[in-house]
Each structure stands twice: as C-alpha cells, then as structure tokens.
C-alpha cells in the first residue's frame, strides 16, 4: 500500500516491548559490554552494541538456517515479496503474515531473517537473543520479533526489552508482531489470492487505473466495467502489485476508496 493513511506497525495488536526491562543491566558502559554478532558469507563478526548501527547489512546472511522436525507445530517456508523481488524464509504462520503485510504496506528495501545474535546481561546472568527480522524500509530500520501471542513468557519479555534498548541505541525502531487487527488478515488474504501476474485480454486495467485517479470506491470501479467480475479480480491484483492503494487500517470492502500508487 503506497499510502500515508496508515503504517504497517499500526495494524498490530499492541504488545509491551519493555515489560522485562527491570532486570536488564543497563548501567554505565552497557553498550560496550553487550555484544552483537552478525554473519557474512566469509564468516561471523562480533562487536559492541554501540557499533551495530554501522554494520554493513548488504551482503549479510541469516545467523542460522531454518529447522524442521516432525514434532514441531510450525512449518518453515518461503514467501516471495514483490517489494524486494526475492524469496524470504519464515518459520511460522505468524511470520508468514508479517511478510505479507510488509510486502503490501511496509515499503521494504532490504529484509533479513535472523539478522544478528545479541548477548545481553539481565538479572545477573548473560543471555542470548536472535531477533526474527531486520527490515530496512523507506520509513526507517525496524528490528522485529514475531512470537505467538499466547506463548510469550517472562524470559521472552526480557529478550524483547533488550532488543528494544539495542534498537534505540542504533536509532532504529523495535516491533513485537504477535497479532494483527482482526480485519487485516482477511484483507491481505483477499489480495494475496490474486498476487500472481495476470493477463488483461479485455483491456480493463487502463480504465481501472484511471478510475483510481478519481478516488472512486472498489465497487464503483468494478461496476463501471461491463465484465465486472473480471474487473474485481484485476483490482485485487493491481492492489497487491501496488499499482493501486487502499487504506488497510479499515476492512477491505466494496466501499474502500482506491488511490493511485503514487500517493506517499
């Protein structure tokens, strides 16, 4: 969605990022004591948290590969993102939904899974945490964790708080993506079903794109075409390919107002 009407992080169910902060060792010099390790094709690099903001992410690779076992409840997979033109890995349905939302309205430039491993001190002991994604976008850099909402434990809250403090040092934003507003998944699902390239033998697209310039609704644009069922499918494809925009902060319905892709 190329629109100023909402941001992808505003579509999430709020989760505290600082609930576990009390136990963190954030005394003088903590940014030099805490370390971060990231990986390039030639090996690993470890440095202090204070230097993470200057890390060269281009050419970085995930800290670990995705694992699969018969007894685990989630399943890894690959999601193609239009915004990056690449396949990106996910380990759960929650992570897959994040990738879809980022692809539609995240304005993503670079996305790296398992981007780094942080070593931090909390409650008198040293712990490690690897965030799920690093997202470089037109709207800034985000560190994202994607936990199942019902499985967040106190140690997870501690890890989230540590990742939040690290992100603040780097001038980044930290997000816990544990759930979405109820209508978001339904809207994304409708457009995702039409994400693959479509031909336009009836030459409907010029009229649909012109209609969006006039600010008409989804229904008005479709019903203006003689072959309106095909027009509806074409509109969903144009939305996913970001040649049109809508406000995802509201449910996608016939009353949704269309916007040209140039809106920013």
Coordinates of C-alpha atoms in Angstrom, one line a residue:
X1 CA 0.0 0.0 0.0
X2 CA 1.6 3.2 -1.1
X3 CA -0.5 5.4 1.2
X4 CA 0.1 7.9 4.0
X5 CA -3.2 6.7 5.7
X6 CA -1.6 4.0 7.9
X7 CA 1.6 2.3 8.7
X8 CA 2.1 -1.5 9.0
X9 CA 3.2 -1.3 12.6
X10 CA -0.1 0.5 13.5
X11 CA -2.0 -2.6 12.3
X12 CA -0.6 -4.8 15.0
X13 CA -2.2 -5.8 18.3
X14 CA -0.1 -3.8 20.9
X15 CA 2.4 -5.9 22.9
X16 CA 4.7 -4.4 25.6
X17 CA 8.3 -4.1 24.5
X18 CA 9.6 -3.0 27.9
X19 CA 7.8 -5.3 30.3
X20 CA 11.1 -7.2 31.0
X21 CA 13.2 -4.1 31.3
X22 CA 13.6 -4.0 35.1
X23 CA 16.1 -6.9 35.1
X24 CA 18.3 -5.6 32.4
X25 CA 21.9 -4.5 33.3
X26 CA 21.7 -1.0 31.8
X27 CA 24.3 0.6 34.0
X28 CA 27.2 2.8 32.7
X29 CA 29.0 1.3 29.8
X30 CA 26.4 -1.4 28.9
X31 CA 26.5 -0.6 25.2
X32 CA 30.2 -1.6 25.3
X33 CA 29.6 -4.8 27.4
X34 CA 26.7 -6.1 25.4
X35 CA 27.8 -7.6 22.1
X36 CA 26.2 -8.4 18.8
X37 CA 27.3 -11.0 16.2
X38 CA 26.2 -10.9 12.6
X39 CA 27.3 -13.2 9.7
X40 CA 28.6 -12.6 6.2
X41 CA 29.4 -15.3 3.6
X42 CA 33.0 -15.3 4.8
X43 CA 32.3 -15.7 8.5
X44 CA 31.0 -14.0 11.6
X45 CA 31.7 -10.6 13.0
X46 CA 31.2 -9.6 16.7
X47 CA 31.2 -6.1 18.0
X48 CA 29.8 -4.0 20.8
X49 CA 26.2 -2.8 20.7
X50 CA 27.4 0.7 20.3
X51 CA 28.9 -0.1 16.9
X52 CA 25.9 -2.0 15.5
X53 CA 24.4 1.0 13.7
X54 CA 27.4 1.0 11.3
X55 CA 27.1 -2.7 10.4
X56 CA 27.1 -3.3 6.6
X57 CA 23.9 -5.2 6.1
X58 CA 24.3 -5.6 2.4
X59 CA 25.8 -9.0 1.9
X60 CA 24.8 -10.2 5.4
X61 CA 23.2 -13.7 5.7
X62 CA 20.9 -15.2 8.4
X63 CA 22.6 -16.3 11.6
X64 CA 21.1 -19.8 11.2
X65 CA 19.1 -21.8 8.7
X66 CA 15.5 -22.7 9.3
X67 CA 15.0 -26.0 11.1
X68 CA 12.2 -28.6 10.7
X69 CA 11.3 -31.5 12.9
X70 CA 8.3 -33.8 12.8
X71 CA 7.3 -32.9 16.4
X72 CA 7.2 -29.1 15.9
X73 CA 3.9 -27.4 15.4
X74 CA 5.1 -24.7 12.9
X75 CA 6.4 -25.3 9.4
X76 CA 9.0 -23.3 7.6
X77 CA 8.5 -22.0 4.1
X78 CA 9.4 -19.3 1.6
X79 CA 7.4 -16.2 0.7
X80 CA 8.0 -14.2 -2.5
X81 CA 7.9 -10.4 -1.9
X82 CA 7.1 -8.1 -4.7
X83 CA 8.9 -5.2 -2.9
X84 CA 12.3 -7.0 -2.8
X85 CA 11.9 -9.3 -5.8
X86 CA 13.2 -12.2 -3.6
X87 CA 12.0 -15.2 -1.7
X88 CA 12.2 -14.8 2.1
X89 CA 12.0 -17.6 4.7
X90 CA 9.5 -17.9 7.5
X91 CA 9.2 -20.4 10.3
X92 CA 5.6 -19.9 11.4
X93 CA 2.2 -18.7 10.1
X94 CA 2.7 -15.5 12.2
X95 CA 6.0 -14.8 10.4
X96 CA 4.3 -15.5 7.0
X97 CA 1.6 -12.9 7.8
X98 CA 4.3 -10.4 8.7
X99 CA 6.0 -10.9 5.4
X100 CA 2.7 -10.4 3.5
X101 CA 1.9 -7.2 5.5
X102 CA 5.4 -5.9 4.9
X103 CA 5.2 -6.6 1.2
X104 CA 1.9 -4.8 0.9
X105 CA 2.5 -1.7 3.0
X106 CA 6.0 -1.9 4.5
X107 CA 7.8 -0.1 1.7
X108 CA 10.7 -2.6 2.2
X109 CA 14.1 -2.2 0.6
X110 CA 16.0 -4.9 2.5
X111 CA 14.7 -7.8 4.6
X112 CA 17.0 -10.1 6.5
X113 CA 15.8 -13.0 8.7
X114 CA 17.7 -14.0 11.9
X115 CA 19.8 -10.8 11.3
X116 CA 22.1 -10.9 14.4
X117 CA 22.6 -12.6 17.7
X118 CA 22.8 -10.3 20.7
X119 CA 24.4 -11.1 24.1
X120 CA 23.0 -9.2 26.9
X121 CA 23.1 -9.2 30.7
X122 CA 19.9 -9.5 32.8
X123 CA 19.3 -10.5 36.4
X124 CA 22.9 -11.3 37.0
X125 CA 23.4 -13.6 34.0
X126 CA 24.3 -13.4 30.4
X127 CA 21.7 -14.4 27.8
X128 CA 21.4 -14.5 24.0
X129 CA 18.6 -13.5 21.7
X130 CA 18.3 -13.5 17.9
X131 CA 15.5 -11.3 16.6
X132 CA 13.4 -12.7 13.8
X133 CA 13.8 -9.9 11.2
X134 CA 15.7 -6.8 10.3
X135 CA 13.7 -4.6 7.9
X136 CA 15.2 -1.6 6.1
X137 CA 12.4 0.5 4.6
X138 CA 11.5 3.9 3.2
X139 CA 10.2 4.7 6.7
X140 CA 13.4 3.6 8.6
X141 CA 15.0 0.5 10.0
X142 CA 13.0 -2.0 12.1
X143 CA 14.0 -4.9 14.3
X144 CA 11.1 -7.3 14.6
X145 CA 10.3 -10.3 16.8
X146 CA 7.3 -12.5 15.9
X147 CA 6.2 -14.6 18.9
X148 CA 2.9 -16.5 19.1
X149 CA 0.8 -14.2 21.3
X150 CA -0.3 -16.9 23.7
X151 CA 3.2 -18.3 24.2
X152 CA 5.1 -15.2 25.4
X153 CA 7.0 -15.9 28.7
X154 CA 8.8 -13.7 31.2
X155 CA 12.1 -14.5 29.6
X156 CA 10.7 -13.5 26.2
X157 CA 9.7 -10.2 27.6
X158 CA 13.2 -9.7 28.9
X159 CA 14.6 -10.5 25.4
X160 CA 12.1 -8.1 23.8
X161 CA 13.1 -5.3 26.2
X162 CA 16.8 -5.9 25.5
X163 CA 16.2 -5.8 21.7
X164 CA 14.2 -2.6 22.2
X165 CA 17.1 -1.0 24.1
X166 CA 19.6 -2.1 21.4
X167 CA 17.3 -0.6 18.7
X168 CA 17.1 2.7 20.5
X169 CA 20.9 2.9 20.6
X170 CA 21.1 2.4 16.8
X171 CA 18.3 4.9 16.1
X172 CA 16.1 2.0 14.9
X173 CA 12.5 1.0 15.8
X174 CA 11.6 -2.2 17.5
X175 CA 8.3 -4.0 17.0
X176 CA 6.8 -7.2 18.5
X177 CA 4.4 -8.6 15.9
X178 CA 2.4 -11.1 17.9
X179 CA -1.0 -10.4 16.3
X180 CA -2.9 -8.2 13.8
X181 CA -6.1 -6.2 14.0
X182 CA -9.0 -8.6 13.1
X183 CA -9.7 -7.3 9.6
X184 CA -6.1 -7.1 8.4
X185 CA -5.6 -10.8 7.7
X186 CA -8.9 -11.1 5.8
X187 CA -8.0 -8.1 3.6
X188 CA -4.5 -9.3 2.9
X189 CA -5.8 -12.8 2.2
X190 CA -8.2 -11.5 -0.5
X191 CA -5.4 -9.6 -2.3
X192 CA -2.8 -12.3 -1.7
X193 CA -5.0 -14.8 -3.6
X194 CA -4.6 -12.5 -6.7
X195 CA -0.9 -11.8 -6.2
X196 CA 0.4 -13.7 -9.3
X197 CA 0.8 -11.9 -12.6
X198 CA -2.5 -11.7 -14.6
X199 CA -3.0 -11.0 -18.3
X200 CA -5.6 -8.4 -19.3
X201 CA -7.2 -9.7 -22.6
X202 CA -10.2 -7.5 -22.0
X203 CA -8.0 -4.4 -21.6
X204 CA -9.7 -3.4 -18.3
X205 CA -6.7 -2.1 -16.5
X206 CA -6.4 1.4 -18.1
X207 CA -9.9 2.2 -17.1
X208 CA -9.4 0.8 -13.6
X209 CA -6.3 2.9 -13.1
X210 CA -8.0 6.0 -14.4
X211 CA -10.9 5.4 -12.0
X212 CA -8.5 5.3 -9.1
X213 CA -7.3 8.8 -10.1
X214 CA -10.8 10.0 -9.5
X215 CA -10.9 8.5 -6.0
X216 CA -13.8 6.1 -6.6
X217 CA -14.6 3.1 -4.4
X218 CA -13.7 -0.5 -5.2
X219 CA -17.3 -1.3 -6.2
X220 CA -17.7 1.8 -8.3
X221 CA -14.5 1.0 -10.3
X222 CA -15.6 -2.6 -10.8
X223 CA -19.2 -2.0 -11.7
X224 CA -18.2 0.7 -14.3
X225 CA -16.8 -2.2 -16.4
X226 CA -19.1 -4.5 -18.5
X227 CA -17.2 -7.5 -17.2
X228 CA -17.3 -6.5 -13.5
X229 CA -16.4 -10.0 -12.0
X230 CA -13.1 -9.9 -14.0
X231 CA -12.6 -6.3 -13.1
X232 CA -12.8 -7.2 -9.4
X233 CA -10.0 -9.8 -9.8
X234 CA -7.9 -7.3 -11.8
X235 CA -8.4 -4.7 -9.0
X236 CA -7.1 -7.1 -6.4
X237 CA -4.1 -7.9 -8.5
X238 CA -3.4 -4.2 -9.0
X239 CA -3.6 -3.6 -5.3
X240 CA -1.2 -6.4 -4.5
X241 CA 1.2 -5.3 -7.2
X242 CA 1.0 -1.8 -5.7
X243 CA -0.2 -0.1 -8.8
X244 CA -3.2 1.0 -6.7
X245 CA -3.5 1.7 -3.0
X246 CA -6.1 1.4 -0.2
X247 CA -6.2 2.2 3.4
X248 CA -5.5 -1.1 5.2
X249 CA -6.4 0.5 8.6
X250 CA -10.0 -0.2 7.5
X251 CA -11.5 -3.5 6.3
X252 CA -11.3 -4.1 2.5
X253 CA -14.8 -3.8 1.3
X254 CA -16.8 -2.5 -1.7
X255 CA -16.7 0.9 0.0
X256 CA -12.9 1.0 0.2
X257 CA -11.6 4.1 -1.7
X258 CA -9.0 3.4 -4.3
X259 CA -5.8 5.6 -4.6
X260 CA -3.2 5.7 -7.3
X261 CA 0.2 4.1 -6.4
X262 CA 2.0 7.4 -6.4
X263 CA 0.3 8.5 -3.2
X264 CA 3.0 8.5 -0.5

